[in-house]
Coordinates of C-alpha atoms in Angstrom, one line a residue:
X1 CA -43.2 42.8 -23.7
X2 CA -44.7 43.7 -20.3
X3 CA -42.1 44.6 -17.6
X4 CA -42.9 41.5 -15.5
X5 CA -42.3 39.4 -18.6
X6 CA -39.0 42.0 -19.0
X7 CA -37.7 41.5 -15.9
X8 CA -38.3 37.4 -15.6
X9 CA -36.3 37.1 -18.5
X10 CA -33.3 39.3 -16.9
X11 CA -33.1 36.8 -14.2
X12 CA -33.5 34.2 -16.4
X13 CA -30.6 35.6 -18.0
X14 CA -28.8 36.1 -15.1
X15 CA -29.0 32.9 -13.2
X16 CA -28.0 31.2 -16.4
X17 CA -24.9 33.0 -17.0
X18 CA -24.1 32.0 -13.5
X19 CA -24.6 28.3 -13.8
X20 CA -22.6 28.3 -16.4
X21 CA -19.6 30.4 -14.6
X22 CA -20.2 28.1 -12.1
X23 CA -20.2 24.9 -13.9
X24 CA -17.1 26.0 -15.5
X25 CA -15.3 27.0 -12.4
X26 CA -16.4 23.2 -10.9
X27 CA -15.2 21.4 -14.0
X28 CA -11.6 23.5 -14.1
X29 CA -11.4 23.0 -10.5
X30 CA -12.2 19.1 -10.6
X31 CA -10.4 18.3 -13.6
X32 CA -7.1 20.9 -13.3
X33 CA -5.3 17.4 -12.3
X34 CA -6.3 15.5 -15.2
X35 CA -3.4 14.1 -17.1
X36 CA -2.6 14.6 -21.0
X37 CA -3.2 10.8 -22.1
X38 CA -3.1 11.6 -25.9
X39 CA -0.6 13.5 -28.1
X40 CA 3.4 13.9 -27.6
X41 CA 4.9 14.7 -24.1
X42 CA 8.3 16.1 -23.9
X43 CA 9.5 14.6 -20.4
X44 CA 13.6 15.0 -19.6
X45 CA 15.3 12.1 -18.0
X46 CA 14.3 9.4 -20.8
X47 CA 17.0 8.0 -22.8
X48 CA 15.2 7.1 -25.6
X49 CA 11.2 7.7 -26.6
X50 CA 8.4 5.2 -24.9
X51 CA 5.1 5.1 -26.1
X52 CA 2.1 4.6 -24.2
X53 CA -1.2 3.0 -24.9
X54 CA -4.3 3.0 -23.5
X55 CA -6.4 0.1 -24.3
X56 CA -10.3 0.3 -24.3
X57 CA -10.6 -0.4 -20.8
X58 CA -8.0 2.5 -20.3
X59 CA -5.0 0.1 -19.2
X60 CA -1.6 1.8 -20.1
X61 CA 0.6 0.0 -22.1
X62 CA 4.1 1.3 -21.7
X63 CA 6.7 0.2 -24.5
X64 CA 10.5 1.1 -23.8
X65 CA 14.0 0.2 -25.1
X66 CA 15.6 -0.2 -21.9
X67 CA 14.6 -1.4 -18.0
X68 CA 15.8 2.4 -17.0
X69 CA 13.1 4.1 -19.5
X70 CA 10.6 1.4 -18.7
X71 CA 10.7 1.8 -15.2
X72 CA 10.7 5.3 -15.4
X73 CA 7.3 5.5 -17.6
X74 CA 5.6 3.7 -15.2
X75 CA 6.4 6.1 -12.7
X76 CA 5.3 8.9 -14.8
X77 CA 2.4 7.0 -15.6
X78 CA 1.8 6.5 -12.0
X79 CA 1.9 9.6 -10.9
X80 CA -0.3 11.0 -13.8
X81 CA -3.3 9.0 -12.2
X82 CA -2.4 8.3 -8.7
X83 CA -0.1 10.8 -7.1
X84 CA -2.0 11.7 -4.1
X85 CA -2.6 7.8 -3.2
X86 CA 1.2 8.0 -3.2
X87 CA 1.5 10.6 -1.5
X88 CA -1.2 9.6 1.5
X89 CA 0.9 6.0 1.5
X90 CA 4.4 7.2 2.0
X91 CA 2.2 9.5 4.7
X92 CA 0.9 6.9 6.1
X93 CA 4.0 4.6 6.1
X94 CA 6.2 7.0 7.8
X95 CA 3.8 8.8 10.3
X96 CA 3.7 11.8 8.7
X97 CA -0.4 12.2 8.3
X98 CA -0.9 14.7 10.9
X99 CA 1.5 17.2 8.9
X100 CA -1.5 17.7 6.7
X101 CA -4.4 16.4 8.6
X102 CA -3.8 18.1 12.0
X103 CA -3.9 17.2 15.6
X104 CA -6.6 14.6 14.5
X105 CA -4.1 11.8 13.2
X106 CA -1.4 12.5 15.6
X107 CA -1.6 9.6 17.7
X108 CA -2.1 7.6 14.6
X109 CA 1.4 8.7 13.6
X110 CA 2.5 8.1 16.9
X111 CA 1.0 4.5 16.5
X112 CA 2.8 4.0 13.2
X113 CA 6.4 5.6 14.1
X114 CA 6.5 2.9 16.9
X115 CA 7.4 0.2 14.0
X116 CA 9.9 2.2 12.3
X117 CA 8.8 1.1 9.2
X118 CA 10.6 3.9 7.5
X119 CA 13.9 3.4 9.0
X120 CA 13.3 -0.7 7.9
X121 CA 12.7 0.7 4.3
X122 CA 16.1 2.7 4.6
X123 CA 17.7 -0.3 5.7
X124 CA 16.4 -2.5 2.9
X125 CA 17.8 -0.2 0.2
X126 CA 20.9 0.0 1.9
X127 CA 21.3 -3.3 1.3
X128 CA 20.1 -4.3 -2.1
X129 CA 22.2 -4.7 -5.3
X130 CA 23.0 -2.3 -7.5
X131 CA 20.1 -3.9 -10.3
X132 CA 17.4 -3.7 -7.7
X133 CA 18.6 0.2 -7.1
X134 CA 18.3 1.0 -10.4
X135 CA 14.6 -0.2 -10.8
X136 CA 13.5 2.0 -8.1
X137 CA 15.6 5.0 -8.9
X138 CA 14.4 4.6 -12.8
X139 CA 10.8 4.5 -11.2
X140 CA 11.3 7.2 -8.6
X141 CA 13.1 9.7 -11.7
X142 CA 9.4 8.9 -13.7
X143 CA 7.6 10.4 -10.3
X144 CA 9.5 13.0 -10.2
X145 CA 9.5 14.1 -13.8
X146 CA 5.6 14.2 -13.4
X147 CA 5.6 16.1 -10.4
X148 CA 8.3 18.7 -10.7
X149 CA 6.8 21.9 -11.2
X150 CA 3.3 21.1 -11.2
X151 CA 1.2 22.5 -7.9
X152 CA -0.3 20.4 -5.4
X153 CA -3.8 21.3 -6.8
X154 CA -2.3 19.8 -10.1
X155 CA -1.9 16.5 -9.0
X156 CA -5.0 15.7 -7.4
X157 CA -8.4 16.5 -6.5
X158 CA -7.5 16.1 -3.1
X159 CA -4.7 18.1 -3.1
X160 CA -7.0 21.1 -4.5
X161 CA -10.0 20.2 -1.3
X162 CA -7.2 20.3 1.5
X163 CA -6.3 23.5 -0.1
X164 CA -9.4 25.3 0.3
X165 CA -9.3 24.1 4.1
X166 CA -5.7 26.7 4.0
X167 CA -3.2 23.3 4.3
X168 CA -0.6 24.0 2.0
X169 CA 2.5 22.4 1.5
X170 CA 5.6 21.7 -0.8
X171 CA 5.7 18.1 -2.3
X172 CA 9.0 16.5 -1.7
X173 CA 10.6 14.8 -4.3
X174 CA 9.5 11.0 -4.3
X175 CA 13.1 8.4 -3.4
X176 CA 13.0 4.3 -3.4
X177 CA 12.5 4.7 0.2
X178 CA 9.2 5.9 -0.3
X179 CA 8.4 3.0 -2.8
X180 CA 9.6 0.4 0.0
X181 CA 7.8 1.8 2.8
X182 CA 4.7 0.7 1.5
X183 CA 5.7 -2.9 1.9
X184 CA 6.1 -2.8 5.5
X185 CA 2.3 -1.5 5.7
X186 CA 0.9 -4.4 3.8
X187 CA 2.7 -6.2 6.1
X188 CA 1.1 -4.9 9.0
X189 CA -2.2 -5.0 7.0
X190 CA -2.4 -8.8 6.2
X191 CA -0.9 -9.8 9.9
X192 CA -3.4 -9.7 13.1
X193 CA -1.2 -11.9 15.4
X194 CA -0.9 -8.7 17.9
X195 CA -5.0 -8.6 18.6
X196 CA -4.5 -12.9 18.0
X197 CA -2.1 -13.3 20.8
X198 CA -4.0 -10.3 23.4
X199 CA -7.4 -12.4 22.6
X200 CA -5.5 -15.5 23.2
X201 CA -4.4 -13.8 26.8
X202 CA -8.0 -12.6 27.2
X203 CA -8.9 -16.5 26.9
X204 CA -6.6 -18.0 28.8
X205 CA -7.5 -16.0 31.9
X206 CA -10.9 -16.3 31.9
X207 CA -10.8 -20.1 30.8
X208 CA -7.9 -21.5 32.6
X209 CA -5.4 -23.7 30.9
X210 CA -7.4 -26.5 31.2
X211 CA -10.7 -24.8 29.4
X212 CA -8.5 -23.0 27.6
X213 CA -6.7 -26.1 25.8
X214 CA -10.2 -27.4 25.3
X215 CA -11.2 -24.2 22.8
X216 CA -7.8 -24.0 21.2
X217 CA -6.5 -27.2 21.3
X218 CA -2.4 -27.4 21.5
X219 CA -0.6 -28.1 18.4
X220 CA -0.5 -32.0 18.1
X221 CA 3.3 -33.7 18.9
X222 CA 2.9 -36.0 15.7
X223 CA 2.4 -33.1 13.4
X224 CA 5.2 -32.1 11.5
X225 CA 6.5 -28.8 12.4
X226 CA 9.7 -26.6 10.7
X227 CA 12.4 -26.4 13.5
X228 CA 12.1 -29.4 15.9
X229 CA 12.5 -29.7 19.4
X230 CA 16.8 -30.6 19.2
X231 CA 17.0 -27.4 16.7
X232 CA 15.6 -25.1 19.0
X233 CA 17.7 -26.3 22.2
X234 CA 20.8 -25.7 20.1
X235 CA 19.7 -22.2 19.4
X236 CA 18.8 -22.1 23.3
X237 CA 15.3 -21.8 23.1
X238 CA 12.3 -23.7 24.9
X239 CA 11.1 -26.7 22.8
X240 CA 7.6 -26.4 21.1
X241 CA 4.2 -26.4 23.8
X242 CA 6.7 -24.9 26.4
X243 CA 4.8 -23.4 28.9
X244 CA 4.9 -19.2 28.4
X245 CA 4.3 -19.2 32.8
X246 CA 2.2 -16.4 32.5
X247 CA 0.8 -15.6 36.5
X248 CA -2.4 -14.1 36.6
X249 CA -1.0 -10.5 36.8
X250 CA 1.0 -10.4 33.5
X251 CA -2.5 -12.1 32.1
X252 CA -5.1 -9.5 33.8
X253 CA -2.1 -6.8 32.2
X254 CA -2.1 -8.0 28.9
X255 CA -6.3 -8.1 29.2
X256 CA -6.3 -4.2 30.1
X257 CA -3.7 -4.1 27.3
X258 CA -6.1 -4.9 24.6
X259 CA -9.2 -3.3 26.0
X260 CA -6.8 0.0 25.5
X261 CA -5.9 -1.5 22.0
X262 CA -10.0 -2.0 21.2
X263 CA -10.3 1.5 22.2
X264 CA -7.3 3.2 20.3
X265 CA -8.5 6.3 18.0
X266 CA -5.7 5.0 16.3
X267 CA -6.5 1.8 15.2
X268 CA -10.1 3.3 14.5
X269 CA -8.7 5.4 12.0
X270 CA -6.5 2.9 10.3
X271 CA -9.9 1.1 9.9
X272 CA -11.4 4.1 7.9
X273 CA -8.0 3.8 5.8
X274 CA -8.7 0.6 4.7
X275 CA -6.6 -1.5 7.2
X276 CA -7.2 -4.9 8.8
X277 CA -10.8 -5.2 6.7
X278 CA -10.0 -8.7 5.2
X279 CA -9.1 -12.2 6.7
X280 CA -8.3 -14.8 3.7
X281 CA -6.5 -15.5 0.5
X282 CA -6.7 -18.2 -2.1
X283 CA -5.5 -19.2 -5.4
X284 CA -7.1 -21.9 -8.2
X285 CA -5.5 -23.4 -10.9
X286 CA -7.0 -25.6 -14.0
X287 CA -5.1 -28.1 -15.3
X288 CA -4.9 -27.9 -19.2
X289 CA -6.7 -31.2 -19.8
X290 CA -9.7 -29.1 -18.9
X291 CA -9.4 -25.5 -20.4
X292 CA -10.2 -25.2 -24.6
X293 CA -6.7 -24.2 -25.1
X294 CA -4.9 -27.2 -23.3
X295 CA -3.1 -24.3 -21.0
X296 CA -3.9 -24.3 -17.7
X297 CA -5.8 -21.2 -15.9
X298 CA -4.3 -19.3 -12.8
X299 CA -7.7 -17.3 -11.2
X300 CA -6.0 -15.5 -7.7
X301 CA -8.4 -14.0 -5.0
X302 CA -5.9 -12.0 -3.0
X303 CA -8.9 -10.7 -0.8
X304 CA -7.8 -7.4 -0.2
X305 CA -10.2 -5.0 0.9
X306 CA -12.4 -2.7 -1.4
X307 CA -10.8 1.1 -1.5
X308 CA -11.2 4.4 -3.6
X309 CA -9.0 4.4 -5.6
X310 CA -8.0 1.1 -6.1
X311 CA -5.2 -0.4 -4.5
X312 CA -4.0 -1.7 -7.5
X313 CA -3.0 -0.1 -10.8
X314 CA -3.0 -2.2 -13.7
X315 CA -0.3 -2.0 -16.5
X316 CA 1.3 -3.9 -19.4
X317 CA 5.4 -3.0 -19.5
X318 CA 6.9 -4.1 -22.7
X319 CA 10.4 -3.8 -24.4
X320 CA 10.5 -3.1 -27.7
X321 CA 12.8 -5.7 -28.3
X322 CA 13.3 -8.1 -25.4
X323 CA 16.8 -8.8 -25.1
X324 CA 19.4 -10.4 -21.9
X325 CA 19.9 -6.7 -21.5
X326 CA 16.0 -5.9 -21.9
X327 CA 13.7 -9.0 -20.7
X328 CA 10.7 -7.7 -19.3
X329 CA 7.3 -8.5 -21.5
X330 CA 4.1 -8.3 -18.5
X331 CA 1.1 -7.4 -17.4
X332 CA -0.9 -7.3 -14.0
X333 CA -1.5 -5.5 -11.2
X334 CA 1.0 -3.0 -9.9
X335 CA 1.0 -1.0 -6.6
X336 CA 0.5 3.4 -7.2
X337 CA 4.0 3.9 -6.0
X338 CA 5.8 0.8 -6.7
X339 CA 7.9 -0.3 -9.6
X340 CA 7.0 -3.7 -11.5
X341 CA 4.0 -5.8 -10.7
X342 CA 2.8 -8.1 -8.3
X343 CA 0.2 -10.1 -10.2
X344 CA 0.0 -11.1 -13.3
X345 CA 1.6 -12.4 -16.6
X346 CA 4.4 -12.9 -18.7
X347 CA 4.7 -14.3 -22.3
X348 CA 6.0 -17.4 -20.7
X349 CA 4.0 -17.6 -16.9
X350 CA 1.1 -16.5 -15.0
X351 CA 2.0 -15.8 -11.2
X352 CA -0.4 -14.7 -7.9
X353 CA -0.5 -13.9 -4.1
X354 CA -1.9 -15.8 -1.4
X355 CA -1.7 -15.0 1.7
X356 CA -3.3 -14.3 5.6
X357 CA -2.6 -13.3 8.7
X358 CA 1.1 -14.4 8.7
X359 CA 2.9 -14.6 12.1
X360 CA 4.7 -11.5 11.6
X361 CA 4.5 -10.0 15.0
X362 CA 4.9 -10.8 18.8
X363 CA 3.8 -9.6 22.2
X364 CA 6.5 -9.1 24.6
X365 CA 6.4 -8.4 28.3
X366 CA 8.9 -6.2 29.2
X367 CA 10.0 -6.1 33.3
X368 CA 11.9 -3.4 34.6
X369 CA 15.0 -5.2 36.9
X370 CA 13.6 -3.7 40.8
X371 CA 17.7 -3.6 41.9
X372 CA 18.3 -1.5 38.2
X373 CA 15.7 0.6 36.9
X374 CA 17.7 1.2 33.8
X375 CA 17.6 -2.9 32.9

């Protein structure tokens, strides 16, 4: 053997030994967070054992003999496959992204904390019997028993990528809080009267009232409506088509109001997360008379935007035996992060969502009394 052909074969040699350290080193570093999904896991906090199945298309199937162990799998299962889309939603839901993104989403958490949709999740829980507690603390145990003692890097690809960048931090332990909280984002997400009432004001001063009723025409008086006039003026308020008198100022105020609002890095990144993508929301339904079966079919189009991952997780939760004491027997599409399911089936009933941009916010003008500056 020459020494050219010698020395090729040396680097040859070489360079494969290093694609294969280095393939290795990429597949433990991408797959460290992949969960065990065969075998026999020992997992404290159940009170009896659950099994789990995977079906072909890799839907888990949890089987339990109590609502407590049920609900508690399905957090473990969870957070086997989606903790770091839990962890970025409780983020996102309490202003809390800069912690681990930086400066960069700070005014997006400033954004956010303005709704106090944490302290409206604290609030709800408060509040809610002691059934509806247990749920959420038998799915927030499940989180936990996943998480506890694992590494960030052990949870999630992310997790391992934002380490590299040097951010490092402990994960808290999940609560029910952090399970409502995402609730109060989907209702921001599937409401746009804010930007509908500032582009309403934006109309309205450049068309007048009269051009303005002409585009939007007013509500008619002989549709039906769900307070009427003599209910409001016994709760004191204005009866329906009142008159808002808004002078030109307040409307040229709320105008540079929603230029700011178009121009918010804020709202810019809440696009990137997914937010305010979608607009509609339907449901069909065929009666049996026209199905093979003779049952009728329930197809539901929610409409909610396209993410990776996933906003939904599906799952089939099953007691072993249903009982009064054990009654659950579904399957459908759950929330990473949220007990139960939203859509879906039971052995009995087939249920969906519809809904879009629901009235769930206002625009208020707030004036500062010139004789009080502290009214």
């Amino acid at each position: 053997m020459s020494r050219g052909v010698r020395a090729a074969a040396i680097t040859a040699g070489v360079v494969l030994v290093l694609v294969v350290i280095a393939g290795g080193l990429f597949t433990w570093f991408t797959r460290r967070a992949f969960p065990v999904t065969t075998g026999t896991l020992q997992v404290e906090g159940l009170k009896a054992p659950v099994e789990v199945y995977r079906d072909e298309y890799g839907v888990a199937h949890i089987y339990a003999s109590s609502p407590e162990d049920l609900f508690f799998a399905q957090g473990y299962v969870h957070a086997q496959e989606r903790f770091w889309q839990m962890e970025f939603e409780r983020r996102v839901g309490s202003g809390r992204l800069s912690e681990i993104f930086g400066s960069g989403a700070l005014e997006t958490d400033t954004y956010l904390r303005t709704f106090g949709f944490r302290a409206l999740a604290e609030e709800a829980y408060a509040g809610f019997d002691p059934d509806t507690k247990l749920v959420l603390e038998s799915y927030a145990d499940g989180v936990n028993a996943y998480v506890s003692g694992r590494q960030p890097a052990q949870l999630g690809l992310e997790f391992a990528l934002l380490d590299l960048q040097g951010v490092r931090w402990e994960i808290e332990p999940w609560t029910p809080v952090d399970s409502l909280v995402w609730g109060y984002m989907m209702v921001y997400d599937q409401s746009d009267k804010l930007r509908t009432e500032l582009r309403n004001a934006d109309l309205l001063l450049a068309a007048g009232e009269q051009g303005y009723a002409e585009i939007v025409p007013p509500y008619r008086d002989d549709r039906p409506t769900i307070v009427q006039d003599d209910g409001l003026a016994a709760l004191g308020l204005p009866p329906i088509g009142a008159s808002t008198a808004l002078g030109i100022s307040e409307l040229a105020y709320l105008r540079e109001v929603n230029q700011a609002m178009s121009a918010s890095p804020a709202l810019a990144q809440l696009t990137t997360f997914g937010f305010g993508g979608v607009g509609a929301s339907n449901s069909f339904v065929i009666a049996g008379q026209h199905t093979e079966t003779g049952s009728p079919i329930l197809a539901n189009d929610p409409h909610m935007s396209q993410q990776m991952p996933s906003l939904w997780y599906e799952v089939g939760m099953h007691c072993i035996e249903k009982t009064d004491t054990c009654p659950y027997e579904f399957r459908g599409n759950s929330l990473p992060g949220v007990p139960g399911i939203l859509i879906g089936h039971n052995d009995r009933i087939a249920w969906g969502l519809t809904n879009a941009n629901f009235d769930a916010q206002d625009v208020y003008i707030e004036r500062i009394n010139p004789q009080n500056p502290n009214q």
